[in-house]
XYZ file of C-alpha atoms in Angstrom:
421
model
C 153.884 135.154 118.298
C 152.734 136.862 115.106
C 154.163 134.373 113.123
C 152.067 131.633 114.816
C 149.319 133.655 114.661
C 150.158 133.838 110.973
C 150.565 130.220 110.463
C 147.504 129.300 112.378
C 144.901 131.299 110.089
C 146.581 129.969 107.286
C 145.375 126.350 108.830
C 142.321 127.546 109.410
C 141.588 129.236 105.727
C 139.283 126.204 104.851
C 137.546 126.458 107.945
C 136.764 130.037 107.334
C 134.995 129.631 104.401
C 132.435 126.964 105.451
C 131.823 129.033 108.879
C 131.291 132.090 106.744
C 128.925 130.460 104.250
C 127.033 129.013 107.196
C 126.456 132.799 108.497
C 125.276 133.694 105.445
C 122.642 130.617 105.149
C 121.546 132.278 108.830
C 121.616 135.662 107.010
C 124.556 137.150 108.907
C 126.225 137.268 105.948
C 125.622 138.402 102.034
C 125.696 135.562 100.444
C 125.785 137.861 97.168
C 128.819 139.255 98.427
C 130.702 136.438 99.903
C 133.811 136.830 98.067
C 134.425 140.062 99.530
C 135.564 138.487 102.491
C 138.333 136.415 100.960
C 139.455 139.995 99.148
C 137.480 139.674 95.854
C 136.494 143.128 94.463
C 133.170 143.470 93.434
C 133.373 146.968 91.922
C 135.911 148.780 90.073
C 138.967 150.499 91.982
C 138.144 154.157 90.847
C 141.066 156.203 89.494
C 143.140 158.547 91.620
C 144.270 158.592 95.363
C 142.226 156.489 97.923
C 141.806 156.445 101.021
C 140.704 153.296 102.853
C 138.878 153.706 106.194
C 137.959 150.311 108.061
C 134.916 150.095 111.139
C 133.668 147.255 112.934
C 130.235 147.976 112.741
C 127.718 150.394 112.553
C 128.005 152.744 115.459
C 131.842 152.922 114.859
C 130.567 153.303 111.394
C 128.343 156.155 111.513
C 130.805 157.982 114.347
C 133.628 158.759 111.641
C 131.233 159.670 108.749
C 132.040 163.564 109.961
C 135.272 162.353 109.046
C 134.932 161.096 105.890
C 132.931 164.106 104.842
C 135.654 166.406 106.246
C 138.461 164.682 103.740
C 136.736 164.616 100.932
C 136.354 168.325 101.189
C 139.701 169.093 100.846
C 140.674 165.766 98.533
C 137.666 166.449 95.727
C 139.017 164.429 93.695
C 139.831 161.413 96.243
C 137.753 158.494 97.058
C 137.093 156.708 100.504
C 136.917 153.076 100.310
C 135.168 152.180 103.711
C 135.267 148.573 105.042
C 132.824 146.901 108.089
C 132.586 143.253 108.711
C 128.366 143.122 109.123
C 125.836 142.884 107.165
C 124.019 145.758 109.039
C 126.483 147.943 108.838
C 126.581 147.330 104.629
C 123.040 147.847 104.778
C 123.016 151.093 106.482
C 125.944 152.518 104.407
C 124.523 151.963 101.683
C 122.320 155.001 102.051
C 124.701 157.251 104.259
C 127.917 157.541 102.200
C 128.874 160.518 100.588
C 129.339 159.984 96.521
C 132.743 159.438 96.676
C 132.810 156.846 98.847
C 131.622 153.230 98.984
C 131.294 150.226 100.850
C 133.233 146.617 100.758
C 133.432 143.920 103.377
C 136.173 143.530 105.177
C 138.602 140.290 104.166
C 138.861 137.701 106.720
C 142.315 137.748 108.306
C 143.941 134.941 106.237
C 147.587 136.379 104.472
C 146.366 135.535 101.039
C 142.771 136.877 101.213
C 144.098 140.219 102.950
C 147.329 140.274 100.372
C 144.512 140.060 97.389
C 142.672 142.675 98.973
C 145.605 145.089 99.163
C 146.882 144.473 95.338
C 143.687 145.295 94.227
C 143.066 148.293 96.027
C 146.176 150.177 96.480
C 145.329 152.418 99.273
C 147.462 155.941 100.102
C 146.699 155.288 103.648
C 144.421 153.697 106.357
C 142.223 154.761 108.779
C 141.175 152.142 111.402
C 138.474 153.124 114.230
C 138.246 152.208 117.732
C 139.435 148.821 118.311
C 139.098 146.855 115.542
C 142.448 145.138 115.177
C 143.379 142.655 113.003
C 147.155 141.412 113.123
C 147.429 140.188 109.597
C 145.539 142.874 108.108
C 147.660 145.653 109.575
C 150.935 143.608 109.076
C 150.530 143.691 105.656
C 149.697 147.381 105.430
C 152.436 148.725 107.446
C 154.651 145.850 105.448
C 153.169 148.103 102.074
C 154.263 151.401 103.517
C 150.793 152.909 103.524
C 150.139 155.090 106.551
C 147.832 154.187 109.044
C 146.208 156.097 111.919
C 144.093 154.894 114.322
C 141.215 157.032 115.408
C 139.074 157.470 118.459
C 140.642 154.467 120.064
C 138.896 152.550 122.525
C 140.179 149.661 124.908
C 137.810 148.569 127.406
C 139.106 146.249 130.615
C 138.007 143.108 129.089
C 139.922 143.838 125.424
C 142.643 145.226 127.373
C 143.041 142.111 129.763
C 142.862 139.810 126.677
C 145.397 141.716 124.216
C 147.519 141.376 127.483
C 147.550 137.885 127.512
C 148.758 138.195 124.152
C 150.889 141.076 124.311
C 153.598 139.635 121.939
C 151.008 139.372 119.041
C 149.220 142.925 119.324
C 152.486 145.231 120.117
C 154.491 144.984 116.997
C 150.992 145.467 115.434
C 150.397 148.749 117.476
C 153.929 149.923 116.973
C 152.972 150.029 113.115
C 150.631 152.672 113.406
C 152.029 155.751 111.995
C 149.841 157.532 114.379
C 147.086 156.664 117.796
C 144.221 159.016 118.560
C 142.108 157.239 121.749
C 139.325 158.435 123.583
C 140.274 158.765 127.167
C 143.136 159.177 129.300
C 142.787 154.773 130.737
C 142.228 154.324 126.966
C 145.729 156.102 126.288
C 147.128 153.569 129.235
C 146.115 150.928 128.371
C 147.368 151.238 124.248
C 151.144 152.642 125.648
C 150.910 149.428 127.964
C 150.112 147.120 125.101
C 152.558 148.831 122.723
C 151.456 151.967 121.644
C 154.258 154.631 120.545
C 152.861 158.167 122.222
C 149.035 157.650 121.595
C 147.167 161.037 121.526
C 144.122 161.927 123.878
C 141.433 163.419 120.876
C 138.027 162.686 122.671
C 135.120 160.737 120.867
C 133.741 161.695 117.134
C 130.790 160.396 118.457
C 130.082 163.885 119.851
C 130.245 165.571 115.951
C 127.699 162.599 114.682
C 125.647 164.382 111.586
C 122.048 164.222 113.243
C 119.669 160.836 112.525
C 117.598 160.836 109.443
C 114.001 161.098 109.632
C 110.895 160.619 106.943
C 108.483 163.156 108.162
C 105.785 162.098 106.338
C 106.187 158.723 108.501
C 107.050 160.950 111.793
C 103.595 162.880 110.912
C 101.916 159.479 110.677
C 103.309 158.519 114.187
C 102.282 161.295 115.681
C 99.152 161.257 114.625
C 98.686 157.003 115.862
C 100.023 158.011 119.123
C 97.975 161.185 119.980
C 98.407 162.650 123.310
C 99.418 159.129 125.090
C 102.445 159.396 127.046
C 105.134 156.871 125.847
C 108.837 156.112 126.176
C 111.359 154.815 123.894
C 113.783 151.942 124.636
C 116.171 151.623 122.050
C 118.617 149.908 121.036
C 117.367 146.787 123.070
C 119.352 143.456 123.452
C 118.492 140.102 124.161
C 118.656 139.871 128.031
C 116.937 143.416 128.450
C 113.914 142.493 127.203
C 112.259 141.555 130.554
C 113.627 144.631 131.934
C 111.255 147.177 128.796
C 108.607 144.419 129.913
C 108.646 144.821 133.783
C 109.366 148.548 133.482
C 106.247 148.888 131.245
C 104.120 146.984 133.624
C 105.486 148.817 136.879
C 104.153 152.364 135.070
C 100.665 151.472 133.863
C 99.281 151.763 137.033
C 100.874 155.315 137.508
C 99.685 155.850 133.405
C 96.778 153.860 132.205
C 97.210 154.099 128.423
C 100.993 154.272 128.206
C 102.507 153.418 124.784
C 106.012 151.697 124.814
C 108.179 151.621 122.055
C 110.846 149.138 122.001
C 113.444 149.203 118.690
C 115.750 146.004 119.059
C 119.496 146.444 118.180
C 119.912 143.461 116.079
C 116.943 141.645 114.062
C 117.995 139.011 114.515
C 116.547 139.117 118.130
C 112.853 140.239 117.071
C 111.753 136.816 117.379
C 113.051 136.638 121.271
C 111.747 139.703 122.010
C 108.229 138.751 120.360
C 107.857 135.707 122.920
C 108.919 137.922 126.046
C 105.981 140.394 125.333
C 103.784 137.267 124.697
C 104.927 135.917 128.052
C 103.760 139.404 129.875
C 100.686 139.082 128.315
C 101.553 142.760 126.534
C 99.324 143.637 123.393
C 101.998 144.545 120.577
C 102.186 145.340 117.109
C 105.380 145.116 114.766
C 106.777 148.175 112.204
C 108.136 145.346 109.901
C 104.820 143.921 108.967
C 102.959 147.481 108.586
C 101.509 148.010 112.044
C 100.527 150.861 113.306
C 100.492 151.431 117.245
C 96.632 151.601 118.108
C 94.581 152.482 121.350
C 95.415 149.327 123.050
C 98.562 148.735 121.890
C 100.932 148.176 125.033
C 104.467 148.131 123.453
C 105.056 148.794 119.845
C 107.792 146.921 117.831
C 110.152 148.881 115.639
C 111.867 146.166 114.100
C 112.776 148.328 111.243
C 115.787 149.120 109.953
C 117.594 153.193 110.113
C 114.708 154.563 111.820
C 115.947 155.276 115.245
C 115.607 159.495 114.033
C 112.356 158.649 113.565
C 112.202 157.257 117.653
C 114.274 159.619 119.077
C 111.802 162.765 117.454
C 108.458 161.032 118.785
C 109.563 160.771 121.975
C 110.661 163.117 124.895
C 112.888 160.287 126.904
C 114.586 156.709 126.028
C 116.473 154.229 127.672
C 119.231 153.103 125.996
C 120.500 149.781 125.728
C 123.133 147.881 126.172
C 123.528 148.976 129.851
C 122.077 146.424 131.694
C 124.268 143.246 130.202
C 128.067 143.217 129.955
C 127.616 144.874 126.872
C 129.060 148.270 127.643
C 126.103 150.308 126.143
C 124.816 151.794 122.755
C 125.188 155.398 121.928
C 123.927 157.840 123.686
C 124.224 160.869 121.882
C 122.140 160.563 118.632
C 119.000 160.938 121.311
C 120.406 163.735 123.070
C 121.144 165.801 119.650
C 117.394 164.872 118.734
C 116.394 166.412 122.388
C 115.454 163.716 123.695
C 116.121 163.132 127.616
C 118.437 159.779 127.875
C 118.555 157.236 130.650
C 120.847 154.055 130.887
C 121.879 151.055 133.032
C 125.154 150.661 134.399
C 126.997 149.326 131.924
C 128.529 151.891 129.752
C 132.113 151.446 129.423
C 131.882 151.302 125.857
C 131.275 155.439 126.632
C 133.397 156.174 129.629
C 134.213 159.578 128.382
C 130.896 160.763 127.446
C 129.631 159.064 131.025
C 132.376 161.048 132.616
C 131.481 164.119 130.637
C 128.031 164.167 131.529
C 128.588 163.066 135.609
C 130.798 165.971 135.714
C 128.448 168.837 134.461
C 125.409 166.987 136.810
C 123.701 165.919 133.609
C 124.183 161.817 134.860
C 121.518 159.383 132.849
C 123.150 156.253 134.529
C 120.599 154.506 136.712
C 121.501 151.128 138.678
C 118.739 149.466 138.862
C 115.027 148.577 137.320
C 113.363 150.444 140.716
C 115.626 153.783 139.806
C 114.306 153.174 135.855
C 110.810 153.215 136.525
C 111.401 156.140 139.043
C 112.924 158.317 136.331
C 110.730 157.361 133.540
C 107.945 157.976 135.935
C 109.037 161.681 137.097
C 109.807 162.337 133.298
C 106.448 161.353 131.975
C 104.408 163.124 134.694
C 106.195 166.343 134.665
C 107.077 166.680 131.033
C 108.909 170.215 131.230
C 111.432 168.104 133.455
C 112.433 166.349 130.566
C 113.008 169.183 128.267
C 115.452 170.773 131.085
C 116.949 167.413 131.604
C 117.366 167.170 127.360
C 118.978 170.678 127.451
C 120.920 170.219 130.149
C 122.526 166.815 128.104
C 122.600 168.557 124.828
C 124.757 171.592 126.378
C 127.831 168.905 127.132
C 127.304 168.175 122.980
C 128.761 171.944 122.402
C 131.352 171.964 124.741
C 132.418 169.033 122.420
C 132.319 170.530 119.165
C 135.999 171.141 118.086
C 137.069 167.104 118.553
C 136.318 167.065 114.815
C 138.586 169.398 114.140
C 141.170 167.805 116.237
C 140.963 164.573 114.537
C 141.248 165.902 111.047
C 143.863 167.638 112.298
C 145.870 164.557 113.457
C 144.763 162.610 110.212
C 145.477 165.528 107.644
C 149.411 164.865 108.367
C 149.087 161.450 106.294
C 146.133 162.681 103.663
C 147.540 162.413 99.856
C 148.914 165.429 98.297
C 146.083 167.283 96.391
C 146.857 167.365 92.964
């Protein structure tokens, strides 16, 4: 099977590169950096060990930065070479990485462009996140000798009934991994099922996140727009949730005449959608990206901005997190909760089954089912706002219960770290 997969992206090489120069024309892609993703360098390999840590995107991204941190405390002299395949992830790494460290594109998973990518580089080892996995790609690493550990591995029921299908292809590929650290105990299952060799039950780095950034000179200027209006934040919106902010919004005014909604969309890409719902609801907006400022009869402000969700998450008492109400399997919850604010999502969060379980267990739940059970919640939270500070603590708490899974990742990853010189 993995030869055929092999053989079949070799076919498909040419194909690649006019589907990836058409993203970029869309601006899914930098165009600047295009060659990245057939496994052109664009920098210089620095001198010394390296140590090469791949992500999908950006929450997977900025869930292991405690880890990167971690290693280069006790490899000074090291440097992290840290891989994503979006361009918002780039974007936002750009400003988060430690000094040591910085940022490539992934290579597409053709044998030659991944085979450039690892003769230039010359990692000591690998560190792959989640469920980002990438037959080719790994192939040739294990092929190399370089360790690899997989960390805070996640396989939901749909990625698990697909891999299944293809069982063959992904479990010489698992088998490879000098070491598996997953999230839950059905995560654990479903890897040994698929191939796996002993995976290890760590938890979620998610829960030792380094808090959002924040400007406070813009936070001050928030604050100062939005007075003493009650509002509530919905972030992290995507495209099929946008009636839902719109109809919620519109089911509280009555309840709170000059409520102020705030509404940051996951991906720009979707501003434009989310633009004609509110136009459709006849809701007075303004938009972040072209310098407005949320005035007196501003219904839902736009924060179509990018790396500001700190800035949200501190202006607001409670949020509703997306994700939740599409197949999706939800956005992070946690970055809200360490900023104190009181979090409520839909349904669909099996992208966080642990922290879901977590929270259901120590009766801090912020799952609601339904639009009616939204605007109920947002509704007690806004009128009684000492509710949602006990409801914020009570969520925060499960964060230090949490604390040591940093420790027990490095732990597990320190095993395969280069020798400090």
């Amino acid at each position: 099977m993995l030869s055929l997969y092999r053989w079949a992206t070799i076919m498909l090489g040419p194909v690649a590169r006019m589907f990836l120069r058409r993203r970029a024309s869309r601006g899914k892609e930098d165009l600047t950096r295009l060659e990245e993703r057939f496994g052109w360098a664009s920098i210089p390999r620095p001198q010394g060990h390296l140590v090469w840590v791949h992500a999908a995107s950006v929450g997977e991204s900025l869930s292991v930065l405690p880890l990167v941190v971690r290693m280069l405390e006790v490899l000074p002299r090291a440097h992290i070479l840290f891989t994503t395949g979006t361009l918002t992830s780039a974007r936002l790494l750009k400003d988060r990485l430690p000094d040591q460290a910085f940022h490539q594109f992934v290579p597409i998973d053709h044998p030659v462009s991944v085979r450039r990518f690892l003769d230039y580089w010359l990692p000591d080892m690998a560190i792959w996140v989640e469920s980002e996995l990438w037959p080719n790609l790994l192939r040739e690493t294990h092929l190399r000798n370089i360790s690899t550990v997989l960390v805070q591995g996640r396989m939901s029921r749909k990625s698990y009934l697909h891999w299944r299908r293809f069982r063959d292809l992904i479990a010489p590929v698992l088998k490879g991994f000098d070491r598996i650290l997953v999230q839950t105990h059905e995560d654990a299952a479903r890897f040994q099922n698929l191939g796996a060799v002993s995976p290890v039950i760590t938890g979620s780095l998610k829960y030792a996140s380094s808090l959002l950034r924040v400007d406070e000179e813009q936070l001050r200027s928030l604050e100062h727009a939005v007075g003493s209006r009650p509002l509530w934040l919905a972030a992290s919106i995507h495209p099929g949730e946008f009636e839902l902010v719109c109809q919620a919004h519109l089911s509280l005014r009555p309840r709170f005449s000059d409520l102020l909604t705030i509404v940051v969309p996951r991906h720009p890409s979707s501003v434009k959608e989310l633009v004609g719902c509110l136009k459709s609801y006849d809701l007075k907006f303004s938009q972040r990206s072209t310098g407005g400022q949320p005035s007196r009869d501003t219904d839902v402000y736009v924060a179509d901005t990018m790396g500001e969700l700190g800035l949200f998450y501190r202006l607001s008492r409670q949020a509703l997190i997306g994700g939740s109400f599409i197949e999706h399997g939800g956005q992070n919850p946690l970055e809200a909760i360490q900023l104190n604010c009181a979090v409520i999502t839909g349904p669909s969060m099996f992208n966080f089954a642990e922290v879901v379980a977590d929270f259901n267990s120590c009766d801090a739940s912020f799952s609601m089912a339904s639009l009616e059970e939204v605007v109920e919640k947002l509704a007690v939270l806004l009128a009684t706002p000492e509710l949602a500070i006990v409801l914020a603590e009570k969520q925060k708490s499960i964060l230090a219960m949490k604390a040591g899974v940093l420790d027990l990742v490095f732990g597990s990853v320190s095993d395969f770290l280069p020798a400090t010189e």
